[in-house]
Tab-separated table of C-alpha atoms and ligand atoms in Angstrom:
chain	number	residue	atom	x	y	z
K	546	MET	CA	-8.356	18.038	-12.115
K	547	SER	CA	-7.327	15.551	-9.821
K	548	HIS	CA	-6.654	12.635	-12.488
K	549	GLU	CA	-4.452	12.516	-15.364
K	550	PRO	CA	-5.990	13.912	-18.345
K	551	ILE	CA	-5.958	10.996	-20.952
K	552	ILE	CA	-8.745	8.368	-19.613
K	553	LEU	CA	-9.906	5.096	-20.961
K	554	PHE	CA	-13.442	5.335	-21.838
K	555	GLU	CA	-15.358	2.106	-23.723
K	556	GLY	CA	-12.254	1.148	-25.406
K	557	LYS	CA	-10.689	4.504	-26.559
K	558	LEU	CA	-8.110	6.751	-24.853
K	559	ILE	CA	-9.778	10.378	-25.092
K	560	ASP	CA	-7.835	13.453	-23.852
K	561	THR	CA	-10.459	15.071	-21.270
K	562	ARG	CA	-8.613	18.550	-21.760
K	563	GLU	CA	-10.459	18.302	-25.320
K	564	LYS	CA	-13.890	16.042	-25.045
K	565	GLN	CA	-15.620	14.964	-21.633
K	566	PRO	CA	-16.987	11.413	-21.629
K	567	SER	CA	-20.703	11.100	-21.210
K	568	VAL	CA	-22.721	8.798	-19.446
K	569	ALA	CA	-26.254	7.578	-20.340
K	570	LEU	CA	-28.851	8.564	-17.780
K	571	GLU	CA	-30.244	4.508	-17.657
K	572	GLU	CA	-26.689	3.132	-17.346
K	573	ARG	CA	-27.324	0.549	-14.946
K	574	GLY	CA	-23.740	1.501	-12.813
K	575	LEU	CA	-25.510	4.656	-12.024
K	576	GLN	CA	-28.805	3.516	-11.570
K	577	PHE	CA	-28.459	0.392	-9.377
K	578	GLY	CA	-24.689	-0.057	-9.003
K	579	ASP	CA	-25.001	-2.756	-11.249
K	580	GLY	CA	-20.892	-3.431	-11.860
K	581	VAL	CA	-17.774	-3.930	-10.696
K	582	TYR	CA	-14.606	-2.175	-10.111
K	583	GLU	CA	-10.686	-2.304	-9.377
K	584	VAL	CA	-7.973	-0.013	-7.964
K	585	ILE	CA	-4.674	-1.274	-9.398
K	586	ARG	CA	-1.540	0.274	-7.664
K	587	LEU	CA	1.172	1.763	-9.783
K	588	TYR	CA	4.518	2.679	-8.533
K	589	ASN	CA	7.045	4.734	-10.129
K	590	GLY	CA	4.928	4.325	-13.206
K	591	THR	CA	4.633	0.526	-13.108
K	592	PHE	CA	2.185	-1.845	-12.399
K	593	HIS	CA	1.887	-3.693	-9.210
K	594	LEU	CA	0.240	-6.906	-8.923
K	595	LEU	CA	-1.412	-6.357	-12.098
K	596	ASP	CA	-2.605	-9.884	-12.785
K	597	PRO	CA	-4.434	-11.212	-9.525
K	598	HIS	CA	-6.146	-7.726	-9.921
K	599	LEU	CA	-7.629	-8.513	-13.780
K	600	ALA	CA	-8.055	-12.232	-12.224
K	601	ARG	CA	-10.386	-10.527	-9.513
K	602	LEU	CA	-12.010	-8.430	-12.007
K	603	TYR	CA	-13.016	-11.094	-14.140
K	604	ARG	CA	-14.227	-13.292	-11.324
K	605	SER	CA	-16.371	-10.514	-10.030
K	606	MET	CA	-17.585	-10.117	-13.261
K	607	GLU	CA	-18.617	-13.894	-13.737
K	608	GLU	CA	-20.076	-13.572	-10.316
K	609	ILE	CA	-22.827	-10.891	-11.415
K	610	GLU	CA	-23.105	-12.566	-14.819
K	611	ILE	CA	-21.300	-9.384	-16.910
K	612	THR	CA	-19.600	-10.537	-20.229
K	613	PRO	CA	-17.129	-8.294	-21.430
K	614	THR	CA	-17.230	-7.568	-24.965
K	615	PHE	CA	-13.439	-7.072	-24.936
K	616	SER	CA	-10.376	-9.906	-24.221
K	617	LYS	CA	-8.146	-9.471	-21.193
K	618	ALA	CA	-5.383	-9.081	-23.472
K	619	GLU	CA	-6.994	-5.822	-24.987
K	620	LEU	CA	-7.888	-4.929	-21.721
K	621	ILE	CA	-4.027	-4.810	-20.723
K	622	HIS	CA	-3.117	-3.478	-23.805
K	623	TRP	CA	-5.570	-0.491	-23.059
K	624	LEU	CA	-4.125	-0.077	-19.339
K	625	TYR	CA	-0.354	0.144	-20.569
K	626	GLU	CA	-1.641	2.699	-23.247
K	627	LEU	CA	-3.237	4.972	-20.708
K	628	THR	CA	-0.063	5.007	-18.526
K	629	GLU	CA	2.188	5.477	-21.509
K	630	GLN	CA	-0.165	8.145	-23.289
K	631	ASN	CA	-0.231	10.060	-19.698
K	632	ASN	CA	3.641	9.891	-19.868
K	633	PHE	CA	2.688	8.548	-16.082
K	634	LYS	CA	6.139	7.933	-14.676
K	635	THR	CA	5.305	8.353	-10.435
K	636	ASP	CA	3.116	6.694	-7.812
K	637	GLY	CA	-0.902	6.661	-8.456
K	638	ILE	CA	-3.705	4.210	-8.599
K	639	ILE	CA	-5.718	3.114	-11.937
K	640	TYR	CA	-9.738	3.046	-11.118
K	641	LEU	CA	-11.347	0.922	-13.403
K	642	GLN	CA	-14.819	0.442	-13.532
K	643	ILE	CA	-17.028	-1.950	-15.646
K	644	SER	CA	-20.760	-1.640	-15.388
K	645	ARG	CA	-23.416	-3.688	-17.093
K	646	GLY	CA	-24.482	-1.365	-19.849
K	647	VAL	CA	-27.315	0.849	-21.126
K	648	GLN	CA	-30.903	-0.433	-20.648
K	649	PRO	CA	-34.327	1.217	-20.372
K	650	ARG	CA	-34.807	1.210	-16.174
K	651	ASN	CA	-35.718	-2.342	-15.019
K	652	HIS	CA	-34.484	-4.475	-12.138
K	653	ILE	CA	-34.238	-7.311	-14.540
K	654	PHE	CA	-30.991	-7.209	-16.831
K	655	SER	CA	-30.745	-8.059	-20.195
K	656	LEU	CA	-27.803	-10.437	-21.448
K	657	ASP	CA	-27.315	-8.732	-24.438
K	658	LEU	CA	-25.886	-5.492	-23.137
K	659	THR	CA	-22.825	-3.978	-23.666
K	660	PRO	CA	-20.920	-3.443	-20.839
K	661	THR	CA	-19.391	0.433	-19.979
K	662	LEU	CA	-15.889	0.494	-18.991
K	663	TYR	CA	-13.864	3.287	-18.209
K	664	ALA	CA	-10.127	3.797	-16.100
K	665	TYR	CA	-8.453	6.848	-15.579
K	666	ILE	CA	-4.938	7.476	-13.279
K	667	VAL	CA	-5.147	9.437	-9.911
K	668	PRO	CA	-1.457	10.304	-8.251
K	669	LYS	CA	-0.925	8.885	-5.266
K	670	GLU	CA	1.736	8.954	-2.846
K	671	ARG	CA	2.325	5.988	-0.395
K	672	PRO	CA	0.862	7.049	2.976
K	673	VAL	CA	4.547	6.727	4.659
K	674	LYS	CA	3.876	8.952	7.596
K	675	LEU	CA	0.262	7.087	8.399
K	676	MET	CA	2.442	3.598	7.958
K	677	ALA	CA	5.413	4.695	10.269
K	678	GLU	CA	2.480	6.107	13.161
K	679	GLY	CA	-0.227	3.797	12.515
K	680	ILE	CA	-3.640	4.914	12.814
K	681	HIS	CA	-7.021	5.087	15.062
K	682	ALA	CA	-10.188	2.852	13.961
K	683	CYS	CA	-13.360	2.685	15.115
K	684	THR	CA	-15.634	-0.164	15.263
K	685	GLU	CA	-19.206	-0.451	12.872
K	686	GLN	CA	-21.640	-2.924	12.048
K	687	ASP	CA	-20.998	-4.635	9.075
K	688	ILE	CA	-24.424	-4.244	7.326
K	689	ARG	CA	-23.306	-5.289	3.850
K	690	TRP	CA	-24.622	-7.955	1.503
K	691	LEU	CA	-23.527	-11.452	1.865
K	692	ARG	CA	-21.356	-11.556	-1.248
K	693	CYS	CA	-18.790	-9.205	-0.277
K	694	ASP	CA	-16.291	-11.256	-2.015
K	695	VAL	CA	-17.140	-9.416	-5.117
K	696	LYS	CA	-15.792	-5.975	-5.810
K	697	SER	CA	-19.265	-4.615	-6.625
K	698	LEU	CA	-19.977	-0.889	-7.072
K	699	ASN	CA	-22.585	-0.674	-4.318
K	700	LEU	CA	-20.379	0.720	-1.275
K	701	LEU	CA	-22.908	2.310	0.732
K	702	PRO	CA	-22.444	0.368	4.018
K	703	ASN	CA	-18.595	0.855	3.425
K	704	VAL	CA	-19.351	5.103	2.574
K	705	LEU	CA	-21.166	5.226	5.506
K	706	ALA	CA	-19.027	3.589	8.240
K	707	ARG	CA	-16.115	4.908	6.513
K	708	THR	CA	-17.702	8.559	7.442
K	709	ASN	CA	-19.095	7.559	10.716
K	710	ALA	CA	-15.456	6.819	11.612
K	711	GLU	CA	-14.035	10.058	10.204
K	712	ARG	CA	-16.571	11.495	12.435
K	713	LYS	CA	-15.296	9.888	15.629
K	714	GLY	CA	-11.906	11.071	14.860
K	715	CYS	CA	-10.917	7.393	13.396
K	716	GLN	CA	-9.207	6.535	10.001
K	717	GLU	CA	-10.531	3.686	9.100
K	718	ALA	CA	-14.047	1.857	10.466
K	719	LEU	CA	-13.393	-1.985	11.331
K	720	PHE	CA	-16.457	-3.703	10.693
K	721	ILE	CA	-18.195	-6.329	12.825
K	722	ARG	CA	-21.065	-8.892	11.876
K	723	LYS	CA	-22.418	-10.886	14.432
K	724	SER	CA	-19.410	-9.726	16.946
K	725	ILE	CA	-16.953	-11.326	14.526
K	726	VAL	CA	-14.344	-8.871	13.142
K	727	THR	CA	-14.840	-9.228	9.001
K	728	GLU	CA	-12.637	-6.247	7.518
K	729	GLY	CA	-12.250	-2.646	6.990
K	730	SER	CA	-14.380	-0.408	5.124
K	731	LEU	CA	-11.570	-0.447	2.539
K	732	SER	CA	-9.260	-2.847	3.994
K	733	ASN	CA	-8.671	-5.922	4.805
K	734	PHE	CA	-7.882	-6.517	8.684
K	735	PHE	CA	-4.936	-8.614	10.417
K	736	LEU	CA	-4.214	-9.265	14.072
K	737	VAL	CA	-0.907	-10.541	15.875
K	738	LYS	CA	-0.937	-12.848	19.122
K	739	ASN	CA	1.990	-14.286	20.279
K	740	ASN	CA	3.782	-14.341	17.157
K	741	ILE	CA	1.069	-15.636	14.839
K	742	LEU	CA	-0.793	-13.542	11.963
K	743	TYR	CA	-4.388	-13.837	12.196
K	744	THR	CA	-6.818	-13.078	9.292
K	745	HIS	CA	-10.635	-13.462	8.394
K	746	PRO	CA	-10.897	-16.547	6.058
K	747	ALA	CA	-11.537	-15.558	2.352
K	748	ASP	CA	-14.972	-16.538	1.957
K	749	HIS	CA	-18.122	-14.514	1.062
K	750	LEU	CA	-17.959	-11.885	4.014
K	751	ILE	CA	-14.945	-10.578	3.083
K	752	LEU	CA	-13.193	-9.124	-0.338
K	753	ASN	CA	-10.107	-11.030	-0.997
K	754	GLY	CA	-7.808	-8.257	-0.782
K	755	ILE	CA	-5.200	-8.288	-3.675
K	756	VAL	CA	-2.578	-7.079	-0.732
K	757	ARG	CA	-4.447	-9.293	1.872
K	758	GLN	CA	-3.145	-12.002	-0.388
K	759	TYR	CA	0.270	-10.766	-1.134
K	760	VAL	CA	0.812	-9.998	2.618
K	761	LEU	CA	0.198	-13.769	3.514
K	762	SER	CA	2.585	-14.707	0.792
K	763	LEU	CA	5.109	-12.375	2.369
K	764	ALA	CA	4.405	-14.102	5.961
K	765	SER	CA	4.977	-17.413	4.422
K	766	LYS	CA	8.623	-16.084	2.860
K	767	LEU	CA	9.277	-14.825	6.295
K	768	HIS	CA	8.448	-17.883	8.329
K	769	ILE	CA	5.291	-16.223	10.227
K	770	PRO	CA	2.820	-18.475	10.912
K	771	VAL	CA	-0.690	-17.494	9.988
K	772	ARG	CA	-4.436	-18.500	10.585
K	773	GLU	CA	-7.028	-17.873	8.764
K	774	GLU	CA	-9.942	-17.802	11.496
K	775	LEU	CA	-12.553	-16.088	12.582
K	776	PHE	CA	-11.757	-13.444	15.953
K	777	GLY	CA	-13.968	-11.028	17.642
K	778	VAL	CA	-13.275	-7.438	18.955
K	779	ARG	CA	-11.894	-8.370	22.624
K	780	ASP	CA	-9.390	-10.510	20.494
K	781	VAL	CA	-8.445	-7.018	18.933
K	782	GLN	CA	-8.017	-5.424	22.043
K	783	LEU	CA	-5.831	-7.768	23.462
K	784	ALA	CA	-3.876	-8.317	20.442
K	785	ASP	CA	-0.162	-7.685	20.315
K	786	GLU	CA	-0.712	-5.733	16.668
K	787	GLY	CA	-3.043	-5.103	14.535
K	788	PHE	CA	-2.795	-3.692	10.992
K	789	PHE	CA	-5.007	-3.097	7.668
K	790	THR	CA	-4.118	-3.886	4.080
K	791	GLY	CA	-5.169	-2.139	0.969
K	792	THR	CA	-3.840	-1.261	-2.509
K	793	THR	CA	-3.562	1.922	-1.543
K	794	ILE	CA	-2.505	1.646	2.327
K	795	GLU	CA	0.072	-1.144	2.198
K	796	VAL	CA	0.714	-2.365	5.279
K	797	LEU	CA	-0.874	0.223	7.593
K	798	PRO	CA	-0.732	-0.264	11.544
K	799	MET	CA	-3.543	0.546	13.545
K	800	THR	CA	-2.421	1.438	16.748
K	801	HIS	CA	-5.858	2.633	18.495
K	802	LEU	CA	-9.482	0.901	18.583
K	803	ASP	CA	-12.348	3.034	19.529
K	804	GLY	CA	-10.067	5.497	21.737
K	805	SER	CA	-8.113	2.427	23.363
K	806	PRO	CA	-4.513	1.698	22.405
K	807	ILE	CA	-3.529	-1.873	21.209
K	808	ALA	CA	-0.766	-3.166	23.092
K	809	GLY	CA	0.439	0.140	24.184
K	810	GLY	CA	-0.295	2.110	20.897
K	811	HIS	CA	3.038	1.333	19.033
K	812	VAL	CA	4.064	-0.312	15.867
K	813	GLY	CA	4.714	-3.696	16.292
K	814	PRO	CA	7.470	-5.951	15.304
K	815	ILE	CA	5.586	-8.389	12.996
K	816	THR	CA	3.801	-5.370	11.303
K	817	LYS	CA	7.472	-3.461	10.579
K	818	ALA	CA	8.900	-6.743	9.086
K	819	LEU	CA	5.966	-6.972	6.709
K	820	GLN	CA	5.905	-2.988	5.863
K	821	LYS	CA	9.605	-3.769	4.928
K	822	ALA	CA	9.269	-6.900	2.892
K	823	PHE	CA	6.251	-5.165	0.977
K	824	GLN	CA	8.529	-2.107	0.366
K	825	ASP	CA	11.309	-4.047	-1.102
K	826	ASN	CA	9.487	-5.712	-3.382
K	827	ILE	CA	8.106	-2.154	-4.837
K	828	PRO	CA	9.301	-1.861	-8.200
K	829	ILE	CA	11.616	0.731	-8.595
K	830	GLN	CA	12.596	1.038	-12.319
K	831	GLU	CA	10.147	1.511	-15.196
K	832	LYS	CA	9.529	-1.709	-16.627
K	833	ARG	CA	8.569	-1.243	-20.594
K	834	SER	CA	8.262	-4.807	-21.378
K	835	ARG	CA	4.660	-5.665	-21.811
K	836	LEU	CA	2.504	-8.540	-20.756
K	837	VAL	CA	0.867	-8.839	-24.031
J	156	PLP	C1	-14.105	-3.725	1.617
J	156	PLP	C2	-12.554	-3.758	1.163
J	156	PLP	N1	-11.891	-4.914	1.275
J	156	PLP	C3	-10.573	-4.927	1.413
J	156	PLP	C4	-10.003	-4.413	0.148
J	156	PLP	C5	-8.711	-4.381	0.187
J	156	PLP	O1	-8.218	-5.063	-1.325
J	156	PLP	P1	-7.041	-4.641	-2.109
J	156	PLP	O2	-5.926	-5.395	-1.227
J	156	PLP	O3	-7.697	-5.385	-3.254
J	156	PLP	O4	-7.207	-3.328	-2.496
J	156	PLP	C6	-10.929	-3.294	-0.322
J	156	PLP	C7	-10.121	-2.243	-1.062
J	156	PLP	O5	-10.872	-1.566	-1.877
J	156	PLP	C8	-12.102	-2.902	0.171
J	156	PLP	O6	-12.767	-2.240	-0.071
Protein backbone atom coordinates (compact mmCIF):
# COMPACT_ATOMS: atom_id res chain seq x y z
CA MET A 1 0.00 0.00 0.00
CA SER A 2 1.52 3.32 -1.04
CA HIS A 3 -0.82 5.39 1.12
CA GLU A 4 -1.56 5.45 4.83
CA PRO A 5 -4.30 2.95 5.75
CA ILE A 6 -6.95 5.30 7.12
CA ILE A 7 -8.58 7.41 4.45
CA LEU A 8 -11.31 10.03 4.33
CA PHE A 9 -14.22 8.92 2.17
CA GLU A 10 -17.51 10.79 1.91
CA GLY A 11 -17.16 12.46 5.28
CA LYS A 12 -16.04 9.37 7.19
CA LEU A 13 -12.66 7.96 8.10
CA ILE A 14 -12.38 4.35 7.02
CA ASP A 15 -9.61 1.84 7.61
CA THR A 16 -8.79 0.33 4.21
CA ARG A 17 -7.27 -2.72 5.92
CA GLU A 18 -10.81 -3.63 6.95
CA LYS A 19 -12.96 -2.10 4.23
CA GLN A 20 -12.32 -0.77 0.73
CA PRO A 21 -14.19 2.30 -0.48
CA SER A 22 -16.44 1.75 -3.46
CA VAL A 23 -17.26 4.34 -6.11
CA ALA A 24 -20.36 4.16 -8.36
CA LEU A 25 -19.78 3.50 -12.07
CA GLU A 26 -21.62 6.69 -12.95
CA GLU A 27 -19.61 8.90 -10.65
CA ARG A 28 -18.96 12.01 -12.78
CA GLY A 29 -15.35 12.30 -11.68
CA LEU A 30 -14.71 8.87 -13.23
CA GLN A 31 -16.68 9.43 -16.42
CA PHE A 32 -15.98 13.09 -17.20
CA GLY A 33 -13.10 14.11 -14.96
CA ASP A 34 -15.84 16.35 -13.55
CA GLY A 35 -14.22 17.51 -10.34
CA VAL A 36 -11.35 19.27 -8.66
CA TYR A 37 -8.49 18.30 -6.38
CA GLU A 38 -5.68 19.55 -4.16
CA VAL A 39 -2.33 18.22 -3.06
CA ILE A 40 -1.34 19.55 0.36
CA ARG A 41 2.11 19.19 1.93
CA LEU A 42 2.74 17.71 5.35
CA TYR A 43 6.11 18.32 6.97
CA ASN A 44 6.74 16.35 10.16
CA GLY A 45 3.04 15.54 10.18
CA THR A 46 2.13 19.25 10.12
CA PHE A 47 0.16 20.96 7.34
CA HIS A 48 2.03 23.46 5.22
CA LEU A 49 0.08 26.33 3.60
CA LEU A 50 -3.26 24.63 4.35
CA ASP A 51 -5.34 27.83 4.23
CA PRO A 52 -4.34 28.90 0.70
CA HIS A 53 -4.83 25.32 -0.56
CA LEU A 54 -8.38 25.27 0.84
CA ALA A 55 -9.08 28.75 -0.54
CA ARG A 56 -8.03 27.55 -4.00
CA LEU A 57 -10.08 24.36 -3.63
CA TYR A 58 -13.21 26.36 -2.84
CA ARG A 59 -12.50 28.73 -5.73
CA SER A 60 -12.05 25.77 -8.12
CA MET A 61 -15.37 24.29 -6.95
CA GLU A 62 -17.13 27.60 -7.40
CA GLU A 63 -15.74 28.06 -10.91
CA ILE A 64 -17.24 24.73 -12.04
CA GLU A 65 -20.42 25.03 -9.96
CA ILE A 66 -19.80 22.26 -7.46
CA THR A 67 -21.56 23.11 -4.21
CA PRO A 68 -20.04 21.28 -1.24
CA THR A 69 -22.41 19.65 1.20
CA PHE A 70 -19.95 20.23 4.07
CA SER A 71 -18.49 23.36 5.60
CA LYS A 72 -14.84 24.39 5.38
CA ALA A 73 -14.58 23.92 9.16
CA GLU A 74 -15.82 20.32 8.79
CA LEU A 75 -13.31 19.65 6.03
CA ILE A 76 -10.45 21.03 8.14
CA HIS A 77 -11.61 18.88 11.05
CA TRP A 78 -11.60 15.74 8.85
CA LEU A 79 -8.12 16.53 7.51
CA TYR A 80 -6.71 16.88 11.02
CA GLU A 81 -8.46 13.64 12.02
CA LEU A 82 -6.88 11.96 8.98
CA THR A 83 -3.36 12.84 10.13
CA GLU A 84 -4.12 12.04 13.76
CA GLN A 85 -5.79 8.68 13.20
CA ASN A 86 -2.94 7.59 10.93
CA ASN A 87 -0.55 8.91 13.60
CA PHE A 88 1.28 10.53 10.69
CA LYS A 89 4.37 12.42 11.87
CA THR A 90 6.71 12.45 8.89
CA ASP A 91 6.85 14.17 5.47
CA GLY A 92 4.06 13.45 3.03
CA ILE A 93 1.17 14.79 1.03
CA ILE A 94 -2.59 14.70 1.32
CA TYR A 95 -4.37 14.04 -1.99
CA LEU A 96 -7.90 15.42 -1.77
CA GLN A 97 -10.49 15.08 -4.51
CA ILE A 98 -14.02 16.41 -4.81
CA SER A 99 -16.01 15.29 -7.83
CA ARG A 100 -19.51 16.34 -8.80
CA GLY A 101 -21.27 13.17 -7.70
CA VAL A 102 -23.32 10.32 -9.14
CA GLN A 103 -25.85 10.79 -11.94
CA PRO A 104 -27.01 8.68 -14.93
CA ARG A 105 -24.43 9.52 -17.61
CA ASN A 106 -25.31 12.86 -19.16
CA HIS A 107 -23.14 15.78 -20.21
CA ILE A 108 -25.60 18.15 -18.54
CA PHE A 109 -25.07 18.06 -14.81
CA SER A 110 -27.83 18.29 -12.20
CA LEU A 111 -27.47 20.95 -9.56
CA ASP A 112 -28.67 18.74 -6.70
CA LEU A 113 -25.88 16.14 -6.68
CA THR A 114 -23.93 15.22 -3.56
CA PRO A 115 -20.24 15.68 -4.37
CA THR A 116 -17.95 12.71 -3.76
CA LEU A 117 -15.09 13.59 -1.43
CA TYR A 118 -12.05 11.55 -0.61
CA ALA A 119 -8.58 12.19 0.75
CA TYR A 120 -5.62 10.11 1.75
CA ILE A 121 -2.03 10.55 2.92
CA VAL A 122 1.01 9.40 0.96
CA PRO A 123 4.40 9.52 2.70
CA LYS A 124 6.75 11.58 0.53
CA GLU A 125 10.24 12.77 1.23
CA ARG A 126 11.54 16.12 0.09
CA PRO A 127 13.44 15.66 -3.24
CA VAL A 128 16.68 16.96 -1.70
CA LYS A 129 19.03 15.45 -4.29
CA LEU A 130 17.15 16.89 -7.24
CA MET A 131 16.81 20.21 -5.46
CA ALA A 132 20.59 20.34 -5.00
CA GLU A 133 21.51 19.16 -8.50
CA GLY A 134 18.66 20.51 -10.62
CA ILE A 135 16.74 18.76 -13.37
CA HIS A 136 16.52 18.55 -17.14
CA ALA A 137 13.30 19.81 -18.73
CA CYS A 138 11.88 19.36 -22.23
CA THR A 139 9.55 21.77 -24.00
CA GLU A 140 6.08 20.45 -24.87
CA GLN A 141 3.17 22.15 -26.62
CA ASP A 142 0.59 23.44 -24.16
CA ILE A 143 -2.59 21.96 -25.60
CA ARG A 144 -4.68 22.40 -22.45
CA TRP A 145 -8.02 24.20 -22.19
CA LEU A 146 -8.20 27.93 -21.42
CA ARG A 147 -9.13 27.55 -17.74
CA CYS A 148 -5.85 26.21 -16.37
CA ASP A 149 -6.49 28.35 -13.28
CA VAL A 150 -9.05 25.73 -12.16
CA LYS A 151 -7.37 22.72 -10.52
CA SER A 152 -9.59 20.27 -12.34
CA LEU A 153 -9.28 16.49 -12.60
CA ASN A 154 -8.80 16.78 -16.37
CA LEU A 155 -5.07 16.22 -16.56
CA LEU A 156 -4.72 14.34 -19.85
CA PRO A 157 -2.52 16.97 -21.59
CA ASN A 158 -0.34 17.15 -18.47
CA VAL A 159 -0.10 13.36 -18.30
CA LEU A 160 0.86 13.08 -21.98
CA ALA A 161 3.41 15.92 -21.79
CA ARG A 162 5.04 14.61 -18.62
CA THR A 163 5.27 11.07 -20.06
CA ASN A 164 6.70 12.38 -23.32
CA ALA A 165 9.29 14.40 -21.40
CA GLU A 166 10.21 11.34 -19.35
CA ARG A 167 10.74 9.35 -22.55
CA LYS A 168 13.16 12.04 -23.71
CA GLY A 169 15.13 11.76 -20.47
CA CYS A 170 13.64 14.87 -18.81
CA GLN A 171 12.21 15.17 -15.31
CA GLU A 172 9.65 17.86 -16.19
CA ALA A 173 7.87 19.24 -19.25
CA LEU A 174 7.89 22.99 -19.84
CA PHE A 175 4.64 24.02 -21.54
CA ILE A 176 4.78 26.41 -24.52
CA ARG A 177 1.59 28.08 -25.82
CA LYS A 178 1.99 30.17 -28.98
CA SER A 179 5.75 30.57 -28.26
CA ILE A 180 5.05 31.76 -24.67
CA VAL A 181 6.31 29.70 -21.73
CA THR A 182 3.35 29.08 -19.42
CA GLU A 183 4.31 26.57 -16.69
CA GLY A 184 5.39 23.00 -16.04
CA SER A 185 3.18 19.93 -16.41
CA LEU A 186 2.86 19.78 -12.61
CA SER A 187 4.59 22.96 -11.54
CA ASN A 188 5.02 26.69 -12.13
CA PHE A 189 8.12 28.09 -13.81
CA PHE A 190 10.37 31.02 -12.97
CA LEU A 191 13.46 32.44 -14.66
CA VAL A 192 16.06 34.86 -13.37
CA LYS A 193 17.67 37.46 -15.62
CA ASN A 194 19.89 40.26 -14.34
CA ASN A 195 18.81 39.53 -10.76
CA ILE A 196 15.11 39.95 -11.60
CA LEU A 197 12.67 37.07 -11.12
CA TYR A 198 10.19 36.50 -13.94
CA THR A 199 7.13 34.25 -14.02
CA HIS A 200 3.95 33.98 -16.09
CA PRO A 201 1.10 36.17 -14.74
CA ALA A 202 -1.56 34.34 -12.73
CA ASP A 203 -4.25 34.41 -15.41
CA HIS A 204 -6.38 31.65 -16.98
CA LEU A 205 -3.38 30.06 -18.73
CA ILE A 206 -1.65 28.78 -15.60
CA LEU A 207 -2.53 27.27 -12.26
CA ASN A 208 -1.73 29.88 -9.64
CA GLY A 209 0.43 27.53 -7.59
CA ILE A 210 0.37 27.83 -3.81
CA VAL A 211 4.16 27.49 -3.80
CA ARG A 212 4.33 30.02 -6.67
CA GLN A 213 2.53 32.53 -4.45
CA TYR A 214 4.65 31.57 -1.46
CA VAL A 215 7.90 31.96 -3.43
CA LEU A 216 6.75 35.40 -4.61
CA SER A 217 6.27 36.37 -0.95
CA LEU A 218 9.73 34.99 -0.07
CA ALA A 219 11.24 36.94 -2.98
CA SER A 220 9.64 40.10 -1.66
CA LYS A 221 11.10 39.45 1.81
CA LEU A 222 14.53 38.89 0.24
CA HIS A 223 14.15 42.11 -1.81
CA ILE A 224 14.37 40.22 -5.10
CA PRO A 225 12.50 42.22 -7.77
CA VAL A 226 9.70 40.26 -9.45
CA ARG A 227 7.98 40.72 -12.79
CA GLU A 228 4.90 38.67 -13.65
CA GLU A 229 5.35 38.98 -17.41
CA LEU A 230 5.22 36.84 -20.55
CA PHE A 231 8.46 35.34 -21.88
CA GLY A 232 9.43 32.85 -24.55
CA VAL A 233 11.72 29.84 -24.92
CA ARG A 234 14.60 32.02 -26.14
CA ASP A 235 14.40 34.02 -22.89
CA VAL A 236 14.69 30.78 -20.94
CA GLN A 237 17.66 29.66 -23.03
CA LEU A 238 19.39 32.99 -22.30
CA ALA A 239 18.34 33.13 -18.63
CA ASP A 240 20.78 33.26 -15.71
CA GLU A 241 18.67 30.74 -13.77
CA GLY A 242 15.45 28.79 -14.09
CA PHE A 243 13.40 26.79 -11.62
CA PHE A 244 10.06 25.06 -11.11
CA THR A 245 7.88 25.33 -8.01
CA GLY A 246 5.23 23.01 -6.63
CA THR A 247 3.91 21.42 -3.47
CA THR A 248 6.01 18.26 -3.71
CA ILE A 249 9.06 19.78 -5.45
CA GLU A 250 9.36 23.10 -3.54
CA VAL A 251 11.93 25.15 -5.51
CA LEU A 252 13.42 22.79 -8.09
CA PRO A 253 16.23 24.16 -10.28
CA MET A 254 16.15 23.53 -14.02
CA THR A 255 19.72 23.25 -15.25
CA HIS A 256 19.04 22.04 -18.82
CA LEU A 257 16.32 22.66 -21.38
CA ASP A 258 15.94 20.32 -24.37
CA GLY A 259 19.44 19.01 -23.71
CA SER A 260 21.20 22.39 -23.55
CA PRO A 261 22.53 23.88 -20.31
CA ILE A 262 21.04 27.09 -18.90
CA ALA A 263 23.83 29.47 -17.85
CA GLY A 264 26.40 26.67 -17.69
CA GLY A 265 24.03 24.15 -16.13
CA HIS A 266 24.59 25.24 -12.51
CA VAL A 267 22.09 25.97 -9.77
CA GLY A 268 22.12 29.77 -9.46
CA PRO A 269 22.37 32.02 -6.35
CA ILE A 270 18.81 33.38 -6.41
CA THR A 271 17.41 29.84 -6.72
CA LYS A 272 19.57 28.81 -3.76
CA ALA A 273 18.49 31.83 -1.69
CA LEU A 274 14.81 30.99 -2.30
CA GLN A 275 15.41 27.31 -1.49
CA LYS A 276 17.05 28.32 1.78
CA ALA A 277 14.22 30.72 2.67
CA PHE A 278 11.73 27.95 1.89
CA GLN A 279 13.61 25.39 3.98
CA ASP A 280 14.04 27.79 6.91
CA ASN A 281 10.25 28.12 7.11
CA ILE A 282 9.37 24.44 7.04
CA PRO A 283 7.44 23.43 10.17
CA ILE A 284 9.77 21.38 12.34
CA GLN A 285 7.63 20.57 15.34
CA GLU A 286 4.32 18.86 15.45
CA LYS A 287 1.71 21.52 16.10
CA ARG A 288 -1.33 20.07 17.78
CA SER A 289 -3.25 23.32 17.91
CA ARG A 290 -6.16 23.10 15.50
CA LEU A 291 -7.41 25.79 13.23
CA VAL A 292 -10.94 24.96 14.33
C1 LIG B 1 -0.19 22.53 -13.89
C2 LIG B 1 0.31 22.85 -12.54
N1 LIG B 1 0.87 24.05 -12.32
C3 LIG B 1 1.37 24.38 -11.11
C4 LIG B 1 1.33 23.50 -10.05
C5 LIG B 1 1.91 23.87 -8.73
O1 LIG B 1 0.91 24.17 -7.80
P1 LIG B 1 1.18 24.10 -6.25
O2 LIG B 1 2.31 25.06 -5.96
O3 LIG B 1 -0.09 24.58 -5.65
O4 LIG B 1 1.51 22.71 -5.92
C6 LIG B 1 0.73 22.25 -10.22
C7 LIG B 1 0.64 21.31 -9.11
O5 LIG B 1 -0.04 20.33 -9.15
C8 LIG B 1 0.21 21.92 -11.49
O6 LIG B 1 -0.37 20.73 -11.72
